[in-house]
Coordinates of C-alpha atoms and ligand atoms in Angstrom, one line a residue:
X45 CA -98.1 -27.2 -244.5
X46 CA -95.3 -28.5 -246.5
X47 CA -92.4 -27.4 -244.4
X48 CA -91.5 -27.8 -240.8
X49 CA -91.9 -24.1 -240.0
X50 CA -95.4 -23.9 -241.5
X51 CA -96.4 -27.1 -239.8
X52 CA -99.7 -27.2 -237.9
X53 CA -99.7 -27.6 -234.1
X54 CA -102.3 -28.3 -231.4
X55 CA -103.8 -25.1 -230.1
X56 CA -103.4 -26.3 -226.5
X57 CA -101.8 -29.3 -224.7
X58 CA -105.2 -30.4 -223.5
X59 CA -106.2 -30.4 -227.1
X60 CA -103.5 -33.0 -227.8
X61 CA -104.6 -35.1 -224.8
X62 CA -108.2 -35.0 -226.0
X63 CA -107.3 -35.8 -229.6
X64 CA -105.0 -38.7 -228.5
X65 CA -107.7 -40.0 -226.2
X66 CA -110.1 -39.7 -229.1
X67 CA -107.8 -41.8 -231.2
X68 CA -107.4 -44.4 -228.5
X69 CA -111.0 -44.6 -227.3
X70 CA -113.1 -46.0 -230.1
X71 CA -114.8 -49.1 -231.4
X72 CA -112.0 -51.1 -229.9
X73 CA -113.1 -50.1 -226.4
X74 CA -116.9 -50.3 -226.8
X75 CA -117.4 -52.9 -229.5
X76 CA -114.3 -55.1 -229.6
X77 CA -113.1 -55.3 -226.0
X78 CA -116.3 -56.6 -224.6
X79 CA -116.7 -59.3 -227.3
X80 CA -113.1 -60.5 -227.3
X81 CA -113.3 -60.7 -223.5
X82 CA -116.5 -62.7 -223.8
X83 CA -114.9 -65.0 -226.3
X84 CA -111.8 -65.6 -224.3
X85 CA -113.3 -66.4 -220.9
X86 CA -113.4 -63.1 -219.0
X87 CA -111.2 -62.2 -216.1
X88 CA -108.0 -64.1 -217.0
X89 CA -108.1 -62.4 -220.4
X90 CA -108.6 -59.0 -218.8
X91 CA -105.6 -59.6 -216.6
X92 CA -103.3 -60.5 -219.5
X93 CA -104.7 -57.5 -221.4
X94 CA -103.9 -55.2 -218.5
X95 CA -100.4 -56.6 -218.3
X96 CA -100.0 -56.0 -222.1
X97 CA -101.1 -52.4 -221.8
X98 CA -98.7 -51.7 -218.9
X99 CA -95.6 -53.5 -220.0
X100 CA -95.8 -53.4 -223.8
X101 CA -98.3 -50.7 -224.7
X102 CA -97.2 -47.9 -222.4
X103 CA -93.5 -48.0 -223.3
X104 CA -94.4 -48.0 -227.0
X105 CA -96.9 -45.2 -226.5
X106 CA -94.2 -43.1 -224.9
X107 CA -91.8 -43.9 -227.7
X108 CA -94.2 -43.0 -230.4
X109 CA -95.3 -39.7 -229.0
X110 CA -91.6 -38.8 -228.4
X111 CA -90.6 -39.7 -232.0
X112 CA -93.2 -37.5 -233.4
X113 CA -92.6 -34.6 -231.1
X114 CA -88.9 -34.8 -231.7
X115 CA -89.0 -35.1 -235.5
X116 CA -92.0 -32.8 -236.2
X117 CA -92.5 -35.0 -239.2
X118 CA -94.9 -37.6 -240.5
X119 CA -94.6 -41.4 -239.9
X120 CA -92.1 -42.1 -242.7
X121 CA -89.9 -38.9 -242.5
X122 CA -89.7 -39.2 -238.7
X123 CA -87.3 -42.1 -239.1
X124 CA -85.2 -40.3 -241.7
X125 CA -85.1 -37.1 -239.7
X126 CA -84.1 -38.9 -236.4
X127 CA -81.7 -41.4 -238.1
X128 CA -80.5 -40.3 -241.5
X129 CA -81.9 -39.6 -244.9
X130 CA -82.8 -42.7 -246.8
X131 CA -82.5 -44.8 -243.5
X132 CA -83.9 -48.3 -243.8
X133 CA -86.0 -47.5 -240.7
X134 CA -88.4 -45.6 -242.8
X135 CA -89.8 -49.0 -243.7
X136 CA -91.5 -48.8 -240.3
X137 CA -93.2 -45.8 -241.6
X138 CA -94.4 -47.6 -244.7
X139 CA -95.7 -50.4 -242.5
X140 CA -97.6 -47.8 -240.5
X141 CA -99.2 -46.3 -243.6
X142 CA -100.3 -49.8 -244.7
X143 CA -101.8 -50.5 -241.2
X144 CA -103.7 -47.1 -241.3
X145 CA -105.0 -47.9 -244.7
X146 CA -106.2 -51.4 -243.8
X147 CA -107.6 -50.5 -240.4
X148 CA -109.6 -47.6 -241.6
X149 CA -111.0 -49.8 -244.5
X150 CA -112.8 -52.1 -242.1
X151 CA -113.2 -49.5 -239.2
X152 CA -115.3 -47.3 -241.4
X153 CA -117.7 -50.2 -242.2
X154 CA -118.3 -50.8 -238.5
X155 CA -118.7 -47.0 -238.1
X156 CA -121.4 -47.4 -240.7
X157 CA -123.2 -50.1 -238.5
X158 CA -123.2 -47.5 -235.7
X159 CA -124.9 -45.0 -238.1
X160 CA -127.5 -47.6 -239.0
X161 CA -128.4 -48.3 -235.4
X162 CA -128.3 -44.7 -234.5
X163 CA -130.9 -44.0 -237.1
X164 CA -133.0 -47.0 -236.0
X165 CA -133.1 -45.5 -232.5
X166 CA -133.9 -42.0 -233.8
X167 CA -136.9 -43.3 -235.6
X168 CA -138.0 -45.3 -232.5
X169 CA -137.8 -48.6 -234.5
X170 CA -135.3 -50.0 -232.0
X171 CA -137.1 -49.3 -228.8
X172 CA -140.5 -50.4 -230.2
X173 CA -139.2 -53.7 -231.5
X174 CA -139.2 -57.1 -229.9
X175 CA -135.9 -58.7 -228.9
X176 CA -136.0 -61.1 -231.9
X177 CA -136.6 -58.2 -234.2
X178 CA -133.7 -56.2 -232.8
X179 CA -131.5 -59.3 -233.5
X180 CA -132.9 -59.4 -236.9
X181 CA -131.8 -55.8 -237.6
X182 CA -128.2 -56.8 -237.7
X183 CA -128.7 -59.7 -240.0
X184 CA -130.8 -57.5 -242.2
X185 CA -128.0 -55.0 -242.4
X186 CA -125.4 -57.6 -243.2
X187 CA -127.6 -58.9 -246.0
X188 CA -127.9 -55.5 -247.6
X189 CA -124.9 -54.4 -249.8
X190 CA -126.6 -51.1 -250.5
X191 CA -127.1 -50.2 -246.8
X192 CA -123.6 -51.3 -245.8
X193 CA -122.0 -49.2 -248.5
X194 CA -124.3 -46.2 -247.9
X195 CA -123.4 -46.0 -244.2
X196 CA -119.7 -46.6 -244.9
X197 CA -119.9 -43.7 -247.4
X198 CA -121.4 -41.4 -244.9
X199 CA -118.9 -42.3 -242.2
X200 CA -115.9 -42.0 -244.5
X201 CA -117.3 -38.7 -245.8
X202 CA -117.5 -37.3 -242.3
X203 CA -113.9 -38.4 -241.5
X204 CA -112.6 -36.7 -244.6
X205 CA -114.5 -33.5 -244.0
X206 CA -113.0 -33.1 -240.5
X207 CA -109.4 -34.0 -241.4
X208 CA -109.6 -31.7 -244.4
X209 CA -110.2 -28.8 -242.1
X210 CA -106.8 -29.2 -240.4
X211 CA -105.2 -30.2 -237.1
X212 CA -106.5 -27.4 -234.9
X213 CA -109.7 -26.3 -236.6
X214 CA -110.7 -29.8 -237.6
X215 CA -109.3 -32.6 -235.5
X216 CA -108.8 -30.7 -232.2
X217 CA -112.1 -29.0 -232.3
X218 CA -114.0 -32.1 -233.1
X219 CA -112.4 -34.0 -230.2
X220 CA -113.1 -31.2 -227.8
X221 CA -116.8 -31.7 -228.2
X222 CA -117.1 -35.4 -228.7
X223 CA -114.8 -36.8 -226.0
X224 CA -116.2 -35.3 -222.9
X225 CA -119.7 -36.2 -224.0
X226 CA -118.7 -39.8 -224.5
X227 CA -117.3 -40.1 -221.0
X228 CA -120.4 -38.5 -219.4
X229 CA -122.7 -40.9 -221.2
X230 CA -120.7 -44.0 -220.3
X231 CA -120.8 -43.0 -216.6
X232 CA -124.5 -42.5 -216.8
X233 CA -124.9 -46.0 -218.4
X234 CA -122.7 -47.5 -215.7
X235 CA -124.8 -46.0 -213.0
X236 CA -127.9 -47.4 -214.7
X237 CA -126.3 -50.8 -215.1
X238 CA -125.5 -50.9 -211.4
X239 CA -129.2 -51.2 -210.6
X240 CA -129.7 -54.2 -212.9
X241 CA -129.6 -57.8 -211.6
X242 CA -126.7 -58.9 -213.8
X243 CA -124.3 -56.3 -212.5
X244 CA -122.6 -58.5 -209.9
X245 CA -122.2 -61.4 -212.3
X246 CA -120.7 -59.0 -214.8
X247 CA -118.1 -57.8 -212.3
X248 CA -117.3 -61.3 -211.4
X249 CA -116.9 -62.3 -215.1
X250 CA -114.6 -59.4 -215.8
X251 CA -112.5 -59.4 -212.6
X252 CA -112.3 -63.0 -211.3
X253 CA -109.0 -64.2 -212.6
X254 CA -109.6 -67.8 -213.5
X255 CA -106.3 -69.0 -214.9
X256 CA -107.7 -72.2 -216.1
X257 CA -109.5 -70.2 -218.8
X258 CA -106.3 -68.6 -220.0
X259 CA -105.0 -69.8 -223.4
X260 CA -102.1 -68.9 -225.6
X261 CA -104.6 -67.8 -228.2
X262 CA -106.2 -65.5 -225.7
X263 CA -102.8 -64.0 -224.8
X264 CA -102.3 -63.3 -228.5
X265 CA -105.6 -61.6 -228.9
X266 CA -104.8 -59.6 -225.7
X267 CA -101.5 -58.2 -227.0
X268 CA -102.9 -57.5 -230.4
X269 CA -105.8 -55.6 -228.8
X270 CA -103.4 -53.6 -226.5
X271 CA -101.9 -52.2 -229.7
X272 CA -105.3 -51.7 -231.4
X273 CA -106.9 -50.0 -228.4
X274 CA -104.0 -47.6 -227.8
X275 CA -103.7 -46.9 -231.5
X276 CA -100.1 -48.1 -231.5
X277 CA -97.6 -49.5 -233.9
X278 CA -98.9 -47.6 -236.9
X279 CA -98.0 -44.0 -236.4
X280 CA -101.3 -42.4 -235.2
X281 CA -99.8 -41.5 -231.8
X282 CA -96.5 -40.5 -233.6
X283 CA -98.4 -38.2 -236.0
X284 CA -100.4 -36.6 -233.2
X285 CA -97.2 -36.3 -231.2
X286 CA -95.6 -34.4 -234.1
X287 CA -98.1 -31.6 -233.6
X288 CA -96.8 -31.1 -230.1
X289 CA -94.3 -28.4 -229.2
X290 CA -92.1 -27.7 -226.2
X291 CA -90.0 -29.9 -223.9
X292 CA -92.7 -31.0 -221.5
X293 CA -92.7 -34.5 -220.0
X294 CA -94.6 -36.9 -222.2
X295 CA -94.7 -39.5 -219.4
X296 CA -97.6 -38.1 -217.5
X297 CA -99.7 -37.5 -220.6
X298 CA -99.1 -41.1 -221.9
X299 CA -99.9 -42.6 -218.5
X300 CA -103.1 -40.5 -218.5
X301 CA -104.0 -41.7 -221.9
X302 CA -103.5 -45.4 -221.1
X303 CA -105.6 -45.0 -217.9
X304 CA -108.4 -43.2 -219.7
X305 CA -108.5 -45.8 -222.5
X306 CA -108.4 -48.8 -220.1
X307 CA -111.1 -47.2 -217.9
X308 CA -113.4 -46.7 -220.8
X309 CA -112.9 -50.3 -221.9
X310 CA -113.6 -51.7 -218.5
X311 CA -116.7 -49.5 -218.0
X312 CA -118.0 -50.5 -221.4
X313 CA -117.3 -54.1 -220.5
X314 CA -119.2 -53.8 -217.3
X315 CA -122.2 -52.2 -219.0
X316 CA -122.4 -54.7 -221.8
X317 CA -121.9 -57.8 -219.6
X318 CA -124.5 -56.5 -217.1
X319 CA -127.0 -56.6 -219.9
X320 CA -125.8 -59.9 -221.2
X321 CA -126.2 -61.6 -217.8
X322 CA -129.4 -59.7 -216.8
X323 CA -131.0 -61.2 -219.9
X324 CA -129.5 -64.6 -219.3
X325 CA -127.5 -64.5 -222.5
X326 CA -124.1 -66.0 -223.3
X327 CA -121.1 -63.7 -223.1
X328 CA -119.3 -65.3 -226.1
X329 CA -121.6 -63.9 -228.9
X330 CA -118.7 -62.4 -230.8
X331 CA -118.9 -59.2 -232.9
X332 CA -122.7 -58.7 -232.7
X333 CA -122.6 -58.5 -228.9
X334 CA -122.9 -54.7 -228.7
X335 CA -125.3 -54.3 -231.6
X336 CA -127.7 -56.8 -230.2
X337 CA -127.4 -56.6 -226.5
X338 CA -127.1 -52.9 -225.8
X339 CA -130.4 -52.0 -227.4
X340 CA -132.0 -54.5 -224.9
X341 CA -130.7 -52.3 -222.0
X342 CA -132.1 -49.2 -223.6
X343 CA -135.6 -50.8 -223.8
X344 CA -135.4 -51.5 -220.0
X345 CA -134.7 -47.9 -219.2
X346 CA -137.1 -45.0 -218.6
X347 CA -136.5 -42.6 -221.6
X348 CA -134.7 -45.5 -223.2
X349 CA -135.1 -44.2 -226.7
X350 CA -133.4 -40.9 -225.9
X351 CA -130.6 -42.8 -224.3
X352 CA -130.3 -45.1 -227.3
X353 CA -130.0 -42.1 -229.6
X354 CA -127.4 -40.4 -227.4
X355 CA -125.5 -43.7 -227.0
X356 CA -125.2 -44.5 -230.7
X357 CA -124.4 -40.9 -231.5
X358 CA -121.6 -41.0 -229.0
X359 CA -120.3 -44.4 -230.2
X360 CA -120.4 -42.7 -233.6
X361 CA -118.3 -39.9 -232.2
X362 CA -115.9 -42.4 -230.6
X363 CA -115.5 -44.2 -233.8
X364 CA -115.1 -41.0 -235.8
X365 CA -112.4 -39.5 -233.6
X366 CA -110.4 -42.7 -234.1
X367 CA -111.0 -42.8 -237.8
X368 CA -109.8 -39.2 -238.0
X369 CA -106.5 -40.2 -236.5
X370 CA -106.1 -43.1 -238.9
X371 CA -106.7 -40.9 -241.9
X372 CA -104.4 -38.2 -240.5
X373 CA -101.5 -40.6 -240.6
X374 CA -101.8 -40.9 -244.4
X375 CA -102.8 -37.3 -244.9
X376 CA -99.8 -36.0 -242.9
X377 CA -97.5 -38.2 -245.1
X378 CA -99.1 -37.4 -248.4
X379 CA -99.2 -33.6 -247.8
X380 CA -95.6 -33.4 -246.6
X381 CA -94.1 -35.9 -249.0
X382 CA -95.8 -34.7 -252.2
X383 CA -96.5 -31.1 -251.1
X384 CA -100.2 -31.6 -251.6
X385 CA -102.7 -29.3 -249.9
X386 CA -104.4 -30.9 -246.9
X387 CA -107.6 -30.9 -248.7
X388 CA -106.2 -32.7 -251.7
X389 CA -104.4 -35.2 -249.5
X390 CA -107.5 -35.9 -247.4
X391 CA -109.7 -36.4 -250.5
X392 CA -107.2 -38.7 -252.3
X393 CA -106.3 -40.8 -249.3
X394 CA -110.0 -40.9 -248.2
X395 CA -111.1 -42.0 -251.7
X396 CA -108.5 -44.9 -251.8
X397 CA -109.4 -46.1 -248.4
X398 CA -113.1 -45.8 -249.2
X399 CA -112.7 -48.2 -252.0
X400 CA -111.1 -50.8 -249.7
X401 CA -113.9 -50.2 -247.3
X402 CA -116.4 -51.0 -250.0
X403 CA -114.8 -54.4 -250.5
X404 CA -115.0 -55.0 -246.7
X405 CA -118.7 -54.0 -246.7
X406 CA -119.5 -56.4 -249.5
X407 CA -117.6 -59.2 -247.8
X408 CA -120.7 -59.7 -245.6
X409 CA -122.8 -60.6 -248.6
X410 CA -121.8 -60.4 -252.3
X411 CA -118.1 -61.2 -251.6
X412 CA -118.7 -63.6 -248.6
X413 CA -117.1 -66.4 -250.5
X414 CA -114.0 -64.5 -251.5
X415 CA -111.5 -65.7 -248.9
X416 CA -107.8 -65.6 -248.2
X417 CA -106.3 -67.9 -245.6
X418 CA -109.9 -68.8 -244.8
X419 CA -110.9 -65.2 -243.9
X420 CA -113.2 -62.7 -245.6
X421 CA -111.8 -59.3 -246.6
X422 CA -113.2 -57.8 -243.5
X423 CA -111.8 -60.5 -241.1
X424 CA -108.5 -60.5 -243.0
X425 CA -107.9 -56.8 -242.6
X426 CA -108.9 -57.0 -238.9
X427 CA -106.7 -60.0 -238.1
X428 CA -103.7 -58.9 -240.2
X429 CA -103.5 -55.5 -238.6
X430 CA -104.1 -56.4 -235.0
X431 CA -102.2 -59.7 -235.0
X432 CA -99.4 -58.8 -237.4
X433 CA -98.7 -55.3 -238.8
X434 CA -99.4 -53.3 -235.6
X435 CA -97.4 -55.5 -233.3
X436 CA -94.6 -55.7 -235.9
X437 CA -94.6 -51.9 -236.3
X438 CA -94.6 -51.5 -232.5
X439 CA -91.7 -53.9 -232.1
X440 CA -89.6 -52.0 -234.6
X441 CA -90.6 -48.6 -233.1
X442 CA -89.5 -49.9 -229.7
X443 CA -86.2 -51.1 -231.0
X444 CA -85.5 -47.9 -232.9
X445 CA -86.3 -45.9 -229.8
X446 CA -84.4 -48.1 -227.3
X447 CA -81.3 -49.0 -229.4
X448 CA -80.9 -46.3 -232.0
X449 CA -81.9 -43.3 -229.9
X450 CA -81.3 -44.8 -226.5
X451 CA -80.8 -43.1 -223.1
X452 CA -80.8 -39.5 -224.3
X453 CA -84.2 -40.0 -225.8
X454 CA -85.5 -41.7 -222.7
X455 CA -84.3 -38.8 -220.5
X456 CA -86.1 -36.3 -222.9
X457 CA -89.2 -38.4 -222.8
X458 CA -89.5 -38.6 -219.1
X459 CA -88.5 -34.9 -218.7
X460 CA -87.2 -33.2 -215.5
X461 CA -86.6 -34.0 -212.8
X462 CA -85.4 -37.3 -214.1
X463 CA -85.7 -40.4 -212.0
X464 CA -82.9 -42.7 -212.9
X465 CA -84.9 -45.8 -212.1
X466 CA -87.9 -44.7 -214.3
X467 CA -85.4 -44.0 -217.1
X468 CA -83.8 -47.4 -216.8
X469 CA -87.2 -49.2 -216.7
X470 CA -88.4 -47.3 -219.8
X471 CA -85.1 -47.9 -221.6
X472 CA -85.1 -51.7 -221.0
X473 CA -88.8 -52.0 -221.7
X474 CA -88.3 -50.7 -225.1
X475 CA -84.9 -52.4 -225.7
X476 CA -85.9 -55.9 -224.5
X477 CA -89.2 -56.4 -222.6
X478 CA -91.7 -55.1 -225.2
X479 CA -89.7 -56.5 -228.3
X480 CA -89.4 -59.9 -226.8
X481 CA -93.0 -60.1 -225.7
X482 CA -94.2 -58.9 -229.1
X483 CA -91.7 -61.2 -231.0
X484 CA -92.9 -64.2 -229.0
X485 CA -96.5 -63.4 -229.8
X486 CA -95.8 -62.8 -233.4
X487 CA -94.2 -66.2 -233.8
X488 CA -97.0 -67.8 -231.8
X489 CA -99.5 -66.1 -234.0
X490 CA -98.0 -67.4 -237.1
X491 CA -97.7 -70.9 -235.7
X492 CA -101.2 -70.7 -234.5
X493 CA -102.6 -69.9 -238.0
Ligands
LIG689 N1 -107.7 -47.2 -230.9 C1 -108.9 -47.3 -231.7 C2 -110.0 -48.1 -231.0 O1 -109.8 -48.6 -230.0 C3 -108.5 -47.9 -233.1 C4 -107.4 -47.3 -233.7 C5 -106.3 -48.0 -234.1 C6 -107.4 -45.9 -234.0 C7 -105.2 -47.5 -234.6 C8 -106.3 -45.3 -234.6 C9 -105.2 -46.1 -234.9 O2 -111.0 -48.2 -231.5

């Protein structure tokens, strides 16, 4: 796939929607969203997060998918194709590659935790254990360099294997199976949670907008997460958009994507906090929230072990479909830039990211004292990408789209019949609203550090 004519494409449009939803829905929705909401006081944070998705995330999502579809190129060459060869805008592409690299480095390690807990539930160890023991499992895992690296290896291996098979036969097919399954399971869990005593408290926690609890730091986390959860600012949506053909409106697809992603986060939040409150726990437990609290729910359910197995399998799928899109950003670039086969590109990029992931895994034990800016490798990659490189990438993508490409691109994005008002809103969102919001938060983030 070295030339535009030989370039791979989605088999169907629904295939694109599923793959893009697969990218968006991931650990960010099921693991990260609940715990950052818990840490930032609940409802007020959720409201700011929803505003960020709508006014910052959605316009940038539209812009990214459009850029890819229009250029039919990878994240770096897109800017050269749509602007001019050697254009300085290609730096945005480099930034995207860097983000993809760093995110997948730590993402794959968390994917490994999911593998660990999945296996614990298959063997029945999870459902048979006492609460204290379950809590201990996570600490045990963090203390074991061998296990962390082993699961990370497995997770990265699966990612590489799928991406190496290609856009339609690998990525599209994998998403077609995993995504519908994930949704069905989440709905079942939600129904089960509704019968638990903490359900009302969970709803109140997530949806009562208590502005007293709102902090600038919370707003910063919210906008960073809007980028993370929609896979924005680093070229994943751009790369997936580049496998689209035809002049269809992108607007409806992008809106659908944002709605699916947000709905999954809120549902996961309700499920997790229902358990938290049903067991009288604190919502601000941080990263271990999902790996300690969800197993408690499973133990309460009839057939809980089966549900636990299915749940961790599906969280694994959610994580895997996102990891695939991260690797694809690098693979699309490497194969098109250097003329490598997809297989070679997937193996090389995968190996390099794998090594970064090993450092992340070891930052929980052997390398725990290695810190930069007071953060371990794992925390540094997580913070640097969601607070800095993704927002910055998104800001520049919005400016490129709004100012360099302008109204014509907007009209093509929205499609026909074109509503003048919608076009103006999108144009000025990308020209001013999203860049200003992101710039303010980037500055606040640096000052905050
Ligand atoms: N959106 C994914 C999640 O929420 C993470 C991700 C970020 C995936 C960037 C691809 C690109 O888990």
